[in-house]
Coordinates of C-alpha atoms and ligand atoms in Angstrom, one line a residue:
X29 CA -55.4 74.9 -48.3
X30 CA -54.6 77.6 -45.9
X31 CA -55.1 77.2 -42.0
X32 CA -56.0 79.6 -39.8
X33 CA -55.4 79.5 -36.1
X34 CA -57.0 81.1 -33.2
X35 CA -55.4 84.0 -32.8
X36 CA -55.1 86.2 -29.1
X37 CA -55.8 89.3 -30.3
X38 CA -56.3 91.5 -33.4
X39 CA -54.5 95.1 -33.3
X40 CA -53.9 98.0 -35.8
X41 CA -55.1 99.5 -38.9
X42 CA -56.3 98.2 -42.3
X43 CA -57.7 99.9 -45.1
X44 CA -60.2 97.6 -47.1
X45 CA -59.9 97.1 -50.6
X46 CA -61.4 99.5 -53.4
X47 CA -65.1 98.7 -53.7
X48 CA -66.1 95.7 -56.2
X49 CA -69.1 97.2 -57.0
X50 CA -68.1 101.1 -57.4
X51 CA -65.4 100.1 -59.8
X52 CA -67.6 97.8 -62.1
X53 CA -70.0 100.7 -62.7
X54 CA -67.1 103.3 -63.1
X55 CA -65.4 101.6 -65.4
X56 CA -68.3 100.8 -67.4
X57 CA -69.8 104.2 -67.3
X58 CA -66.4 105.7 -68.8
X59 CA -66.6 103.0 -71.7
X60 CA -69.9 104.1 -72.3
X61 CA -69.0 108.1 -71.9
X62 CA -67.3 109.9 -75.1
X63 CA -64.7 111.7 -72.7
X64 CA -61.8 110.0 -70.9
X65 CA -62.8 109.0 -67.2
X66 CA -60.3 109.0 -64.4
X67 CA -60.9 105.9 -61.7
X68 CA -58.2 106.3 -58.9
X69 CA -58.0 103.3 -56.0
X70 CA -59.4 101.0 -58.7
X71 CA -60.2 98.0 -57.9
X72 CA -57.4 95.1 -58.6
X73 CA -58.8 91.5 -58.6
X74 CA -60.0 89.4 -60.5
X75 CA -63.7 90.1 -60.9
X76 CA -62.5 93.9 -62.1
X77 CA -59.9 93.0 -64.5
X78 CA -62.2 91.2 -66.5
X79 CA -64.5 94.2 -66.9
X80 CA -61.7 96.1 -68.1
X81 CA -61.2 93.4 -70.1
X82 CA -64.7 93.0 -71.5
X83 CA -64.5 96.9 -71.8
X84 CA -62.3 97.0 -74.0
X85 CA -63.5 93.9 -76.4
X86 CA -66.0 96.6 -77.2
X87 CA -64.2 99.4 -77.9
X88 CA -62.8 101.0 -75.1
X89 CA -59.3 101.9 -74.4
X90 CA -58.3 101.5 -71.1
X91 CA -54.9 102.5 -69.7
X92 CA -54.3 100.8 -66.3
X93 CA -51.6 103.2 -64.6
X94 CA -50.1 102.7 -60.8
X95 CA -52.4 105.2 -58.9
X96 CA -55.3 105.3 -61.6
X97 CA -57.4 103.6 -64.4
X98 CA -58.3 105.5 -67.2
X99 CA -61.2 104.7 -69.8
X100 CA -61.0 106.5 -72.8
X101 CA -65.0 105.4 -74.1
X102 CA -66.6 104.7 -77.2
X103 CA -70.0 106.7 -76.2
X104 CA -73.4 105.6 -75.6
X105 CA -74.4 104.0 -79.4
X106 CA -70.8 102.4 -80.5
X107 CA -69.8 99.9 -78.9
X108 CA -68.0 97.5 -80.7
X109 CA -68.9 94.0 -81.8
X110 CA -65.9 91.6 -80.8
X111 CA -64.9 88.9 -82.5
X112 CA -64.8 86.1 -79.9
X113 CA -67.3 85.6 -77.0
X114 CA -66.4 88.1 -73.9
X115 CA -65.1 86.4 -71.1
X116 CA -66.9 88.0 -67.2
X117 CA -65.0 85.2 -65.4
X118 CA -66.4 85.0 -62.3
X119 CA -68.3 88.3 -62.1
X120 CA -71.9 88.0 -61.5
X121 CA -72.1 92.2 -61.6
X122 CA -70.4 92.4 -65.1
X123 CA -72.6 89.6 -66.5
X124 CA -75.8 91.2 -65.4
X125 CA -75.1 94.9 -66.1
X126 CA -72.8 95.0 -69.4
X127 CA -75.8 93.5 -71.1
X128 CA -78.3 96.7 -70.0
X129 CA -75.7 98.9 -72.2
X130 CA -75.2 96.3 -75.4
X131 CA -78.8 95.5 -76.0
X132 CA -79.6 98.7 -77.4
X133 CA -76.1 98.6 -80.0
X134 CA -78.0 98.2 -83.2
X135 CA -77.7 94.9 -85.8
X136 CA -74.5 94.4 -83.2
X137 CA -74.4 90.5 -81.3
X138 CA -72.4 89.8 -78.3
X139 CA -71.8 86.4 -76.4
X140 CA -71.1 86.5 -72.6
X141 CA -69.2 84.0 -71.1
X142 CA -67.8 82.8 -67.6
X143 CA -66.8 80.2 -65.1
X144 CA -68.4 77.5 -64.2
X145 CA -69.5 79.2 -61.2
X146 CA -71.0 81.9 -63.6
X147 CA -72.7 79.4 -65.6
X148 CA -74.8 78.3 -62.9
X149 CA -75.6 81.7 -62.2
X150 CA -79.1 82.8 -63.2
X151 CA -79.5 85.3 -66.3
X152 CA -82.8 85.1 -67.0
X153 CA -83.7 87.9 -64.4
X154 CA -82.3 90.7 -66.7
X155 CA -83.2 88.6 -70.3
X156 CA -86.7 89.0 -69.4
X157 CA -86.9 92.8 -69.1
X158 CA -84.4 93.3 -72.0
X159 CA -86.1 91.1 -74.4
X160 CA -89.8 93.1 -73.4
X161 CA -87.5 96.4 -74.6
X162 CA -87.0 94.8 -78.0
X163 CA -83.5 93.4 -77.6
X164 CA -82.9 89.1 -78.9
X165 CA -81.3 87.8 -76.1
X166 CA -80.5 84.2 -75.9
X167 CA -79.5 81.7 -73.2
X168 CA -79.1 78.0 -72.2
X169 CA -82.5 76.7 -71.1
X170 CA -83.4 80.2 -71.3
X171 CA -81.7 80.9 -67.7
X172 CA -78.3 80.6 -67.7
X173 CA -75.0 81.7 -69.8
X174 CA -73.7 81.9 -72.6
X175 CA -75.8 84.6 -72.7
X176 CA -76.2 86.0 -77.1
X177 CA -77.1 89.8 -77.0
X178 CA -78.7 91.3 -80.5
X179 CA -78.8 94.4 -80.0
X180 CA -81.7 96.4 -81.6
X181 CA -83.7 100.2 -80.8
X182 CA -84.9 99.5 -77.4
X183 CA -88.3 100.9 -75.9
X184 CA -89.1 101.7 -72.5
X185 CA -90.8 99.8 -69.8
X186 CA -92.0 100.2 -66.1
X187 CA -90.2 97.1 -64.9
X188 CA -91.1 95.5 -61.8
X189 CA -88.3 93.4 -60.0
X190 CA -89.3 90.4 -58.5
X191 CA -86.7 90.2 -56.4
X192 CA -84.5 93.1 -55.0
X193 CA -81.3 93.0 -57.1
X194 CA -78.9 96.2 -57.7
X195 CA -77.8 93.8 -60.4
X196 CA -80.8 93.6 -62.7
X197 CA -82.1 97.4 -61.4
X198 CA -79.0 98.7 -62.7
X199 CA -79.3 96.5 -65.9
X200 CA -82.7 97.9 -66.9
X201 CA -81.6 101.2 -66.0
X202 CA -78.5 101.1 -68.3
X203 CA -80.7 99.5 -71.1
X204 CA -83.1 102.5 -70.4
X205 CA -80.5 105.5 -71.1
X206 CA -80.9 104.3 -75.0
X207 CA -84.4 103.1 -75.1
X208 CA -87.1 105.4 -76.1
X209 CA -89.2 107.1 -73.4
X210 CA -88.9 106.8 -70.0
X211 CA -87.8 103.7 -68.0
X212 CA -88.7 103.2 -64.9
X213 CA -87.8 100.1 -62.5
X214 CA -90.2 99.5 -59.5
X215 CA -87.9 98.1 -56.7
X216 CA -89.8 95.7 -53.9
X217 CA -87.2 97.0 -51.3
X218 CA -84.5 99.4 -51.5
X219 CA -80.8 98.2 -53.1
X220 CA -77.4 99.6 -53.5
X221 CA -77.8 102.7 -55.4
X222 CA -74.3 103.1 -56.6
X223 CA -75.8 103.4 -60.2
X224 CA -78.4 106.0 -59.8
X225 CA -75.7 108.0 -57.9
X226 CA -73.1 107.7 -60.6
X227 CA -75.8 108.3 -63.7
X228 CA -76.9 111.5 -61.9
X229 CA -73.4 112.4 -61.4
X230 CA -72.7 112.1 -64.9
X231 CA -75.6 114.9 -66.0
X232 CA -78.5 111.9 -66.2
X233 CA -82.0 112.8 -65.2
X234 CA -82.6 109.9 -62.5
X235 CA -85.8 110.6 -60.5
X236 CA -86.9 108.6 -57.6
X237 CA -90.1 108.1 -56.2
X238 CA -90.5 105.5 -53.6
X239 CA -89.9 101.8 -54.6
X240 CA -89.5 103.6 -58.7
X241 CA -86.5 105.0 -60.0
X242 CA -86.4 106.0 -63.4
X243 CA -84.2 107.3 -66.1
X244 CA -84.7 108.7 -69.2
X245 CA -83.3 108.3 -73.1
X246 CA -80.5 110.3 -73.4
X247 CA -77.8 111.2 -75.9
X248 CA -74.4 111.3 -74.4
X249 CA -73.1 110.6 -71.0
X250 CA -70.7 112.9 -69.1
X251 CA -69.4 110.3 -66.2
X252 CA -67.1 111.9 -64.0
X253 CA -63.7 111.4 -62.9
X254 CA -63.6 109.5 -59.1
X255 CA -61.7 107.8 -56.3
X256 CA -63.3 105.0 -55.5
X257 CA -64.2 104.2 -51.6
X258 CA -63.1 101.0 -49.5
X259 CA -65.3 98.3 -49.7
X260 CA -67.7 97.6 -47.0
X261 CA -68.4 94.0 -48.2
X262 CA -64.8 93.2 -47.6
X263 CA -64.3 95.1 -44.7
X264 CA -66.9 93.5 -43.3
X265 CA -64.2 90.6 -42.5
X266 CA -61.9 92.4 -40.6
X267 CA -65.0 94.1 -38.7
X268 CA -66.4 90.7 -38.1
X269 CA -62.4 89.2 -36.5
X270 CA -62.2 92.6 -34.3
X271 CA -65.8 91.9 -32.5
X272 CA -65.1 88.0 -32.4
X273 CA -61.6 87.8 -31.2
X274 CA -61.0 88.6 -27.2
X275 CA -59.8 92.0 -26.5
X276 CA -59.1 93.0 -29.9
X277 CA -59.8 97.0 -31.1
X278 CA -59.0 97.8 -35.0
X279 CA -59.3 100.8 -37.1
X280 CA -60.7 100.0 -40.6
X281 CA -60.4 103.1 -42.7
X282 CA -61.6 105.1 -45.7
X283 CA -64.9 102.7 -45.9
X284 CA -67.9 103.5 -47.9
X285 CA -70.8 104.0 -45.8
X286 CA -74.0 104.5 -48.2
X287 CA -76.8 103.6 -46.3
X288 CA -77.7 100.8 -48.9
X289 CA -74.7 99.4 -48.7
X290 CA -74.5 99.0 -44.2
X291 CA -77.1 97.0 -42.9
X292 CA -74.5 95.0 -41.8
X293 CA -73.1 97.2 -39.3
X294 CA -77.0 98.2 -38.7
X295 CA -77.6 94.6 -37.7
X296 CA -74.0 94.5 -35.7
X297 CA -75.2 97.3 -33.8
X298 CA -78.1 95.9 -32.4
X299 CA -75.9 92.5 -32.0
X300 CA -74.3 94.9 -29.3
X301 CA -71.3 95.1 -31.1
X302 CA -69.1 98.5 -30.7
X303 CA -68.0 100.0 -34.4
X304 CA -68.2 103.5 -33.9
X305 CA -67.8 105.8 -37.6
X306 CA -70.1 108.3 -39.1
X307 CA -72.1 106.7 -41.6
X308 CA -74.9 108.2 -44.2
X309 CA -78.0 109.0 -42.2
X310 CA -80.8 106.5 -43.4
X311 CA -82.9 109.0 -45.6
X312 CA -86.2 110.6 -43.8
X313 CA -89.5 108.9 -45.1
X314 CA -90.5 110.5 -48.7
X315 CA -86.7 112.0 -49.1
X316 CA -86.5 111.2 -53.3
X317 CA -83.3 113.2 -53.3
X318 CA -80.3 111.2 -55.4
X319 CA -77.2 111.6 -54.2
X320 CA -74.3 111.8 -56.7
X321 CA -71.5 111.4 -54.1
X322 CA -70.5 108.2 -51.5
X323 CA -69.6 109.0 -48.2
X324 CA -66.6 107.2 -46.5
X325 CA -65.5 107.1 -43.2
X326 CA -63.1 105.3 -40.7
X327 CA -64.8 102.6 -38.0
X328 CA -63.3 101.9 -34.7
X329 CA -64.0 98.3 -34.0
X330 CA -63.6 96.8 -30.6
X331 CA -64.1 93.3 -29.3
X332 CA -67.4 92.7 -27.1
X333 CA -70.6 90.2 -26.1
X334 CA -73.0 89.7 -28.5
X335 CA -77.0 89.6 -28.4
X336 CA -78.6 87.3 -31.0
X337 CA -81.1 89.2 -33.6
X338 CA -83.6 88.7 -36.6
X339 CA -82.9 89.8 -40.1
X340 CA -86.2 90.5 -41.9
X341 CA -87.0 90.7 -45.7
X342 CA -86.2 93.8 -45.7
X343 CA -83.0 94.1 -44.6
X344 CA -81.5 91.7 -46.6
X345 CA -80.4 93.6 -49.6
X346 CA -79.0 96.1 -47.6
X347 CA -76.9 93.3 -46.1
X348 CA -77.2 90.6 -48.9
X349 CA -72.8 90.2 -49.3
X350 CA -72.6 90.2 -45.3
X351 CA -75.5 87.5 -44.4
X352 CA -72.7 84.7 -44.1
X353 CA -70.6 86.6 -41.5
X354 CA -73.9 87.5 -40.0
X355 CA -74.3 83.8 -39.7
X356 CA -70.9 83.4 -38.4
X357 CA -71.6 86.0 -35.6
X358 CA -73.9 84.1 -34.4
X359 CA -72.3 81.5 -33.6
X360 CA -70.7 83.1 -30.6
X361 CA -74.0 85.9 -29.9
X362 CA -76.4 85.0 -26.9
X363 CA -79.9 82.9 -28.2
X364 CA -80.6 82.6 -31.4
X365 CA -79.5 84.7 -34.7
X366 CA -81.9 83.9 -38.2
X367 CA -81.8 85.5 -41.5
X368 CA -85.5 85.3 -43.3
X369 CA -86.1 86.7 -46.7
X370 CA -82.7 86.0 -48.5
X371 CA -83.4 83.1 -50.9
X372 CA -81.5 85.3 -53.3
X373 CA -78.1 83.6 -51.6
X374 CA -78.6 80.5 -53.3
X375 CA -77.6 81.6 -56.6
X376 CA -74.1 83.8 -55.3
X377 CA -71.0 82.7 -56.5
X378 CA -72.2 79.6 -54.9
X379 CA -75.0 78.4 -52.8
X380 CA -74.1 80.4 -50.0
X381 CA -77.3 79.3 -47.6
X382 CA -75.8 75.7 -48.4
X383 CA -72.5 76.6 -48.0
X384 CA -72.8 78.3 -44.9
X385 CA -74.8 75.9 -43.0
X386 CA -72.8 72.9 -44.1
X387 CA -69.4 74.5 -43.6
X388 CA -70.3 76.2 -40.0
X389 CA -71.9 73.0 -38.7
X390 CA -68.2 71.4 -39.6
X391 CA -66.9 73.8 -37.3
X392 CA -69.4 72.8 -34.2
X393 CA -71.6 75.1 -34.9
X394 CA -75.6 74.8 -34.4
X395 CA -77.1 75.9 -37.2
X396 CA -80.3 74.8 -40.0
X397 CA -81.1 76.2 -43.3
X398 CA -84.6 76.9 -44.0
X399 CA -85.9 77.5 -47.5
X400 CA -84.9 81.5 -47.4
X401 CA -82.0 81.7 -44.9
X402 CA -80.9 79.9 -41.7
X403 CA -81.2 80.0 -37.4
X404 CA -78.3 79.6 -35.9
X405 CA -78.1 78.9 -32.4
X406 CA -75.1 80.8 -30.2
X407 CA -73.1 78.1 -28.2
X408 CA -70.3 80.7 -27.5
X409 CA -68.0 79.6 -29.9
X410 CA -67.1 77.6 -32.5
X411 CA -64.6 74.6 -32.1
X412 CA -63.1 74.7 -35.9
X413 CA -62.0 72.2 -38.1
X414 CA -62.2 72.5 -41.9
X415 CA -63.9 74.2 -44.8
X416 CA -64.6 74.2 -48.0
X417 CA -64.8 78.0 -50.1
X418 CA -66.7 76.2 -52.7
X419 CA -64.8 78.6 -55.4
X420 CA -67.2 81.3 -53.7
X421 CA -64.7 84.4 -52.2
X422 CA -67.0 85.3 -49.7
X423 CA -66.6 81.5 -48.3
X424 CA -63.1 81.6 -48.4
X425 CA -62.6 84.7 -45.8
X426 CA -65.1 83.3 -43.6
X427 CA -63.3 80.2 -43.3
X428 CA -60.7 82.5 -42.4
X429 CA -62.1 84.4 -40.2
X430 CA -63.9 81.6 -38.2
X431 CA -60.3 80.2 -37.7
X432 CA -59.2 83.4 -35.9
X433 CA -61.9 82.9 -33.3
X434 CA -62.3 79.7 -32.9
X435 CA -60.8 77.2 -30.4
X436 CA -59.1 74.7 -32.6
X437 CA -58.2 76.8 -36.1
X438 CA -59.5 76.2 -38.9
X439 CA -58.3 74.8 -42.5
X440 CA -59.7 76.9 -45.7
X441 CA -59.8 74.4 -48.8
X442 CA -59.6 76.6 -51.3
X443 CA -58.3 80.2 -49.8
X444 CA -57.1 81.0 -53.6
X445 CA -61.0 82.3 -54.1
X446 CA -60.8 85.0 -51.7
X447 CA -58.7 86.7 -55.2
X448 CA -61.7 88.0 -56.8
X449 CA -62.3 90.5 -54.4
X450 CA -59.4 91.1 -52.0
X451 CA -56.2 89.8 -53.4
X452 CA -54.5 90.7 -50.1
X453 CA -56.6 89.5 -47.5
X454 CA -54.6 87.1 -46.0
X455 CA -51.9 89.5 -45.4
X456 CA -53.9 92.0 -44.3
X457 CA -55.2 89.7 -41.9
X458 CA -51.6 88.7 -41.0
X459 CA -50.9 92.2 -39.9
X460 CA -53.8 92.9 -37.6
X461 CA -52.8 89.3 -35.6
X462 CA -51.1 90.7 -32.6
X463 CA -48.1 88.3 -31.0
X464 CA -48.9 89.4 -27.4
Ligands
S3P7 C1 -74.1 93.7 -56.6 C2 -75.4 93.4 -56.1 C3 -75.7 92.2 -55.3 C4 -74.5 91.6 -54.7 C5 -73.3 91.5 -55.6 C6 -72.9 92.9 -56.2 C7 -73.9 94.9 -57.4 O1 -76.3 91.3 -56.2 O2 -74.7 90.4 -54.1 O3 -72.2 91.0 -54.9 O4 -72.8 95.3 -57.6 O5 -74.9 95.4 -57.9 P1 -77.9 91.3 -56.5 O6 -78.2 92.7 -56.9 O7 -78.1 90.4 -57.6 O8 -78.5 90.8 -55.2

């Protein structure tokens, strides 16, 4: 239990965390390159460790220095059967995507495993388009892990999601870099792109053209050396504290801005709030280009009002990590905040429309769920009191982070969660609390 009381003011500067996604997909990319891939600003928490960990149950070496990561691979076609089940922990993005790449290892069978959170955790949404590319994939009540892998000569498919998910796009895309022909994943609203950027980067042809990206077979990859960029997601905490707590102005630096990654600060900007940074343009209608770089930049946060607003379908991937702090804004905006369109939350690292509505409305605050999001009603604040993370990171730090602005603190049951993406959080946090 950790309490967090309301605090005057928050001053200073913070640099978030390396990027949970960005360093998933790096990692994996150099296991699955034949040259040696440099990661600098790695990310190091929990959900990361255990893809290097998994990495290198197949094969890969992976030397884990102060300033850098580096995976020496085993190349696109050998990875390495293990000999004991490999253990993702609590990572949703390493049990959806490693898959994609381990399907296509010929007469080779791999068991993932996790949490209990992760075994709750849908699989069925990437053992559906694997299995139509010829892999055996197996899984309790077809839908959830241990998730069996056989890998076999995969073929390609158009795959259409039926939900927006970076997670299974990326999956089918992996799978498709082995598969024969071209694969091509039709997307029902744009996601993080951090894959496609990375593939191109490392010499893959990756077209896009509207909702369809595709990829085709290929024989080798030739991922490239990176620093990784702050993470958005996570920064999105200490963004949230400076435009809740009275008089407060922060500097949150070296974020990545990719424009699929900040419909967060989209949203907060037409909240009213003040964080001023150059982010990535949104791209012009019809623009297929891929980029093969993410931007970054520094965001100047400053305490102010807040106007209530309505996140639409649409917007939610774009935002899908943030919707809980969007929740918590509104709270304290003018008239009413609601999120429509993100059923998707219910099967996070916990039930985060559940979570959220439950644990705010134990702080005072007026809020309902409805079947794909929640209203909340603004009342100018929250009152505090206690709440429970659920195991769920993202639940942890907004326990925290409501304590800071409300009137009566708040107790986190269950801060130790907040580890899987942002070991230092707290301290951070600590920092940025100004005495006078
Ligand atoms: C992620 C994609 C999102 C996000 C998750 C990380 C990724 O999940 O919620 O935290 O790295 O691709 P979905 O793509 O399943 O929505």
């Amino acid at each position: 239990m950790a309490r967090f009381e309301p605090a005057r003011r928050l001053r200073g500067e913070v640099t978030a965390p390396p990027d949970k996604s960005i360093s998933h997909r790096a990692a994996l990319l150099g296991a699955m390159s034949a040259k040696p891939v440099r990661i600098s600003n790695y990310l190091r928490a929990a959900d990361t460790t255990s893809t290097l960990a998994a990495l290198r149950a197949v094969g890969a070496l992976v030397e884990t220095r102060d300033d850098e990561v580096v995976v020496r691979g085993v190349g696109l076609r050998e990875a390495r059967e293990p000999g004991a089940p490999i253990d993702v922990g609590n990572a949703g993005t390493l049990m959806r995507l490693l898959p994609g790449w381990l399907a296509a290892q010929e007469l080779r069978t791999f068991t993932l495993d996790g949490d209990d959170s992760i075994r709750r955790r849908p699989v069925d949404r990437i053992a559906q388009p694997l299995a139509r590319m010829g892999a055996v994939i197996e899984a309790t009540d077809g839908r959830f892990p241990p998730l069996h892998v056989r890998g076999r000569r995969l073929q390609a498919i158009d795959y259409e999601l039926p939900v927006a998910s970076a997670q299974v796009k990326s999956c089918v895309l992996l799978a498709g870099l082995l598969a024969d022909g071209t694969t091509t994943v039709i997307e029902p609203a744009p996601s993080r792109d951090h894959t496609e950027r990375m593939l191109a980067g490392a010499g893959v042809q990756v077209r896009r053209e509207g909702p369809r990206v595709s990829v085709t077979s290929t024989d080798e990859l030739d991922a490239q050396s990176l620093t990784v960029p702050g993470d958005l997601s996570s920064a999105a905490f200490m963004i949230a504290a400076g435009v809740l707590v009275a008089k407060s102005r922060l500097l949150v630096r070296a974020v990545g801005v990719n424009w699929t990654r900040t419909g967060f600060l989209r949203v907060l900007e037409r909240m009213g709030a003040i964080v001023l940074g150059e982010l990535e343009p949104l791209p012009a209608p019809g623009d297929l280009t891929i980029a093969v770089s993410e931007p970054i930049c520094d965001l100047d946060v400053r305490a102010g009002p807040l106007q209530g607003t309505t996140i639409e379908p649409d917007e939610v991937p774009l935002a899908i990590d943030e919707l809980p702090l969007l929740a918590l804004l509104g709270c304290f905006a003018e008239g009413e905040t609601i999120v429509r369109g993100a059923q998707e939350l219910r099967v996070k690292e916990s039930d985060r429309i559940a979570g959220v509505v439950d644990g705010l409305r134990g702080l005072g605050a007026d809020i309902e769920a409805t079947d794909d999001g929640f209203a909340v009603t603004g009342s100018g604040g929250l009152r505090g009191g206690t709440i429970d993370s659920r195991g769920d990171h993202r639940m942890a730090m907004l326990g925290a982070i409501a304590g800071l602005a409300s009137r009566e603190g708040v107790e986190v049951v269950g801060m130790q969660a907040a580890a899987v993406s942002y070991p230092g959080f707290v301290e951070d946090l600590g920092r940025l609390i100004s005495p006078a």
